[in-house]
PDB file of C-alpha atoms in Angstrom:
ATOM      1  CA  UNK A   1       0.000   0.000   0.000  1.00  0.00           C
ATOM      2  CA  UNK A   2       2.877   2.359   0.860  1.00  0.00           C
ATOM      3  CA  UNK A   3       4.532   1.773  -2.555  1.00  0.00           C
ATOM      4  CA  UNK A   4       1.242   2.609  -4.279  1.00  0.00           C
ATOM      5  CA  UNK A   5       1.037   5.963  -2.459  1.00  0.00           C
ATOM      6  CA  UNK A   6       4.616   6.838  -3.404  1.00  0.00           C
ATOM      7  CA  UNK A   7       4.003   5.938  -7.059  1.00  0.00           C
ATOM      8  CA  UNK A   8       0.745   7.916  -7.113  1.00  0.00           C
ATOM      9  CA  UNK A   9       2.412  10.991  -5.595  1.00  0.00           C
ATOM     10  CA  UNK A  10       5.288  10.699  -8.062  1.00  0.00           C
ATOM     11  CA  UNK A  11       2.879  10.484 -10.983  1.00  0.00           C
ATOM     12  CA  UNK A  12       0.932  13.528  -9.763  1.00  0.00           C
ATOM     13  CA  UNK A  13       4.152  15.507  -9.308  1.00  0.00           C
ATOM     14  CA  UNK A  14       5.254  14.714 -12.866  1.00  0.00           C
ATOM     15  CA  UNK A  15       1.861  15.677 -14.316  1.00  0.00           C
ATOM     16  CA  UNK A  16       1.878  18.983 -12.413  1.00  0.00           C
ATOM     17  CA  UNK A  17       5.429  19.754 -13.498  1.00  0.00           C
ATOM     18  CA  UNK A  18       4.692  19.082 -17.169  1.00  0.00           C
ATOM     19  CA  UNK A  19       1.466  21.084 -17.138  1.00  0.00           C
ATOM     20  CA  UNK A  20       3.207  24.112 -15.624  1.00  0.00           C
ATOM     21  CA  UNK A  21       5.927  24.003 -18.261  1.00  0.00           C
ATOM     22  CA  UNK A  22       3.382  24.034 -21.092  1.00  0.00           C
ATOM     23  CA  UNK A  23       1.529  27.007 -19.621  1.00  0.00           C
ATOM     24  CA  UNK A  24       4.735  29.034 -19.366  1.00  0.00           C
ATOM     25  CA  UNK A  25       5.637  28.274 -22.986  1.00  0.00           C
ATOM     26  CA  UNK A  26       2.153  29.210 -24.179  1.00  0.00           C
ATOM     27  CA  UNK A  27       2.247  32.565 -22.391  1.00  0.00           C
ATOM     28  CA  UNK A  28       5.654  33.355 -23.811  1.00  0.00           C
ATOM     29  CA  UNK A  29       4.569  32.600 -27.356  1.00  0.00           C
ATOM     30  CA  UNK A  30       1.412  34.725 -27.212  1.00  0.00           C
ATOM     31  CA  UNK A  31       3.004  37.825 -25.707  1.00  0.00           C
ATOM     32  CA  UNK A  32       4.020  39.283 -29.070  1.00  0.00           C
ATOM     33  CA  UNK A  33       2.245  40.489 -32.151  1.00  0.00           C
ATOM     34  CA  UNK A  34       2.385  37.715 -34.731  1.00  0.00           C
ATOM     35  CA  UNK A  35      -0.826  38.378 -36.650  1.00  0.00           C
ATOM     36  CA  UNK A  36       0.876  40.269 -39.449  1.00  0.00           C
ATOM     37  CA  UNK A  37      -0.743  43.547 -38.406  1.00  0.00           C
ATOM     38  CA  UNK A  38       1.627  46.322 -37.330  1.00  0.00           C
ATOM     39  CA  UNK A  39       1.664  46.980 -33.590  1.00  0.00           C
ATOM     40  CA  UNK A  40      -0.325  50.053 -32.554  1.00  0.00           C
ATOM     41  CA  UNK A  41       1.604  53.269 -33.144  1.00  0.00           C
ATOM     42  CA  UNK A  42       4.435  51.675 -35.130  1.00  0.00           C
ATOM     43  CA  UNK A  43       4.756  52.504 -38.829  1.00  0.00           C
ATOM     44  CA  UNK A  44       6.330  49.397 -40.314  1.00  0.00           C
ATOM     45  CA  UNK A  45       7.613  51.191 -43.411  1.00  0.00           C
ATOM     46  CA  UNK A  46       9.848  53.263 -41.129  1.00  0.00           C
ATOM     47  CA  UNK A  47      11.620  50.224 -39.610  1.00  0.00           C
ATOM     48  CA  UNK A  48      14.934  49.720 -41.419  1.00  0.00           C
ATOM     49  CA  UNK A  49      17.562  47.012 -40.992  1.00  0.00           C
ATOM     50  CA  UNK A  50      20.630  49.242 -40.631  1.00  0.00           C
ATOM     51  CA  UNK A  51      19.000  51.902 -38.449  1.00  0.00           C
ATOM     52  CA  UNK A  52      16.762  49.784 -36.209  1.00  0.00           C
ATOM     53  CA  UNK A  53      17.196  46.011 -36.490  1.00  0.00           C
ATOM     54  CA  UNK A  54      20.970  45.663 -36.824  1.00  0.00           C
ATOM     55  CA  UNK A  55      21.632  47.536 -33.522  1.00  0.00           C
ATOM     56  CA  UNK A  56      19.199  45.191 -31.719  1.00  0.00           C
ATOM     57  CA  UNK A  57      20.861  42.118 -33.257  1.00  0.00           C
ATOM     58  CA  UNK A  58      24.409  43.336 -32.586  1.00  0.00           C
ATOM     59  CA  UNK A  59      23.649  44.178 -28.942  1.00  0.00           C
ATOM     60  CA  UNK A  60      21.646  41.048 -28.117  1.00  0.00           C
ATOM     61  CA  UNK A  61      22.480  38.238 -30.552  1.00  0.00           C
ATOM     62  CA  UNK A  62      25.851  38.833 -32.222  1.00  0.00           C
ATOM     63  CA  UNK A  63      27.730  38.945 -28.926  1.00  0.00           C
ATOM     64  CA  UNK A  64      30.809  36.928 -27.901  1.00  0.00           C
ATOM     65  CA  UNK A  65      29.883  33.274 -27.494  1.00  0.00           C
ATOM     66  CA  UNK A  66      26.671  33.583 -29.472  1.00  0.00           C
ATOM     67  CA  UNK A  67      25.788  34.362 -33.110  1.00  0.00           C
ATOM     68  CA  UNK A  68      29.209  35.476 -34.350  1.00  0.00           C
ATOM     69  CA  UNK A  69      31.481  34.227 -37.134  1.00  0.00           C
ATOM     70  CA  UNK A  70      32.060  30.487 -36.801  1.00  0.00           C
ATOM     71  CA  UNK A  71      29.096  29.889 -34.477  1.00  0.00           C
ATOM     72  CA  UNK A  72      27.294  26.671 -35.408  1.00  0.00           C
ATOM     73  CA  UNK A  73      23.806  28.186 -35.064  1.00  0.00           C
ATOM     74  CA  UNK A  74      24.441  31.069 -37.433  1.00  0.00           C
ATOM     75  CA  UNK A  75      26.473  34.241 -37.805  1.00  0.00           C
ATOM     76  CA  UNK A  76      24.289  37.303 -37.232  1.00  0.00           C
ATOM     77  CA  UNK A  77      27.141  39.799 -37.671  1.00  0.00           C
ATOM     78  CA  UNK A  78      26.167  39.972 -41.353  1.00  0.00           C
ATOM     79  CA  UNK A  79      22.809  40.440 -43.026  1.00  0.00           C
ATOM     80  CA  UNK A  80      23.411  37.281 -45.099  1.00  0.00           C
ATOM     81  CA  UNK A  81      23.918  35.163 -41.979  1.00  0.00           C
ATOM     82  CA  UNK A  82      20.803  36.560 -40.307  1.00  0.00           C
ATOM     83  CA  UNK A  83      18.769  36.248 -43.502  1.00  0.00           C
ATOM     84  CA  UNK A  84      19.578  32.518 -43.706  1.00  0.00           C
ATOM     85  CA  UNK A  85      17.807  31.978 -40.358  1.00  0.00           C
ATOM     86  CA  UNK A  86      14.934  34.257 -41.394  1.00  0.00           C
ATOM     87  CA  UNK A  87      14.448  32.306 -44.624  1.00  0.00           C
ATOM     88  CA  UNK A  88      14.280  28.927 -42.867  1.00  0.00           C
ATOM     89  CA  UNK A  89      11.901  30.290 -40.196  1.00  0.00           C
ATOM     90  CA  UNK A  90      14.167  29.659 -37.218  1.00  0.00           C
ATOM     91  CA  UNK A  91      14.744  33.348 -36.398  1.00  0.00           C
ATOM     92  CA  UNK A  92      11.022  34.124 -36.032  1.00  0.00           C
ATOM     93  CA  UNK A  93      10.382  30.881 -34.167  1.00  0.00           C
ATOM     94  CA  UNK A  94      13.027  31.612 -31.530  1.00  0.00           C
ATOM     95  CA  UNK A  95      12.927  35.409 -31.226  1.00  0.00           C
ATOM     96  CA  UNK A  96       9.266  36.282 -31.848  1.00  0.00           C
ATOM     97  CA  UNK A  97       7.422  33.061 -30.959  1.00  0.00           C
ATOM     98  CA  UNK A  98       9.884  31.963 -28.222  1.00  0.00           C
ATOM     99  CA  UNK A  99       9.574  28.399 -29.499  1.00  0.00           C
ATOM    100  CA  UNK A 100      11.103  26.145 -28.221  1.00  0.00           C
ATOM    101  CA  UNK A 101      12.424  28.843 -25.898  1.00  0.00           C
ATOM    102  CA  UNK A 102      13.093  32.557 -26.043  1.00  0.00           C
ATOM    103  CA  UNK A 103      16.153  34.059 -27.628  1.00  0.00           C
ATOM    104  CA  UNK A 104      18.382  35.724 -26.780  1.00  0.00           C
ATOM    105  CA  UNK A 105      19.505  33.359 -24.051  1.00  0.00           C
ATOM    106  CA  UNK A 106      19.848  36.288 -21.629  1.00  0.00           C
ATOM    107  CA  UNK A 107      16.076  36.790 -21.772  1.00  0.00           C
ATOM    108  CA  UNK A 108      13.366  37.777 -24.194  1.00  0.00           C
ATOM    109  CA  UNK A 109      13.687  41.184 -25.847  1.00  0.00           C
ATOM    110  CA  UNK A 110      11.486  44.093 -24.796  1.00  0.00           C
ATOM    111  CA  UNK A 111       8.073  44.334 -26.425  1.00  0.00           C
ATOM    112  CA  UNK A 112       9.099  47.431 -28.410  1.00  0.00           C
ATOM    113  CA  UNK A 113      12.116  45.593 -29.864  1.00  0.00           C
ATOM    114  CA  UNK A 114       9.982  42.553 -30.680  1.00  0.00           C
ATOM    115  CA  UNK A 115       7.415  44.822 -32.359  1.00  0.00           C
ATOM    116  CA  UNK A 116      10.128  46.475 -34.468  1.00  0.00           C
ATOM    117  CA  UNK A 117      11.509  43.091 -35.525  1.00  0.00           C
ATOM    118  CA  UNK A 118       8.003  41.807 -36.337  1.00  0.00           C
ATOM    119  CA  UNK A 119       7.307  44.887 -38.484  1.00  0.00           C
ATOM    120  CA  UNK A 120      10.601  44.452 -40.310  1.00  0.00           C
ATOM    121  CA  UNK A 121       9.856  40.770 -40.936  1.00  0.00           C
ATOM    122  CA  UNK A 122       6.332  41.623 -42.146  1.00  0.00           C
ATOM    123  CA  UNK A 123       7.825  44.172 -44.555  1.00  0.00           C
ATOM    124  CA  UNK A 124      10.060  41.539 -46.156  1.00  0.00           C
ATOM    125  CA  UNK A 125      13.152  41.707 -43.888  1.00  0.00           C
ATOM    126  CA  UNK A 126      14.977  43.898 -46.386  1.00  0.00           C
ATOM    127  CA  UNK A 127      18.653  44.834 -46.155  1.00  0.00           C
ATOM    128  CA  UNK A 128      17.949  48.563 -46.024  1.00  0.00           C
TER     129      UNK A 128
END
């Protein structure tokens, strides 16, 4: 009888742990604008790679030990390297959708930075 109680408690603990993890992931993925509509107050045509997006990428992604030249998960120090991850969908999945987890590793970007990136992506992610 005692073994049954221990197994039942263990099973309940695992179920609770897994359900909490899914809720956290769901909240993280719905906290950004992914509908294709520009965020309120942001004119997407005004968001440019060199003026707005590149500084965000260089300060948060292309840092030592992360997305720099020779890094196996992509070199974001160049537009071409970043564009490769945009084209295959991995950039949006990790940065905007936080799936399977948020990037950068230091923590999800601010909502205003995410909105700017989403606008730029919606506008074709041009090298402008």
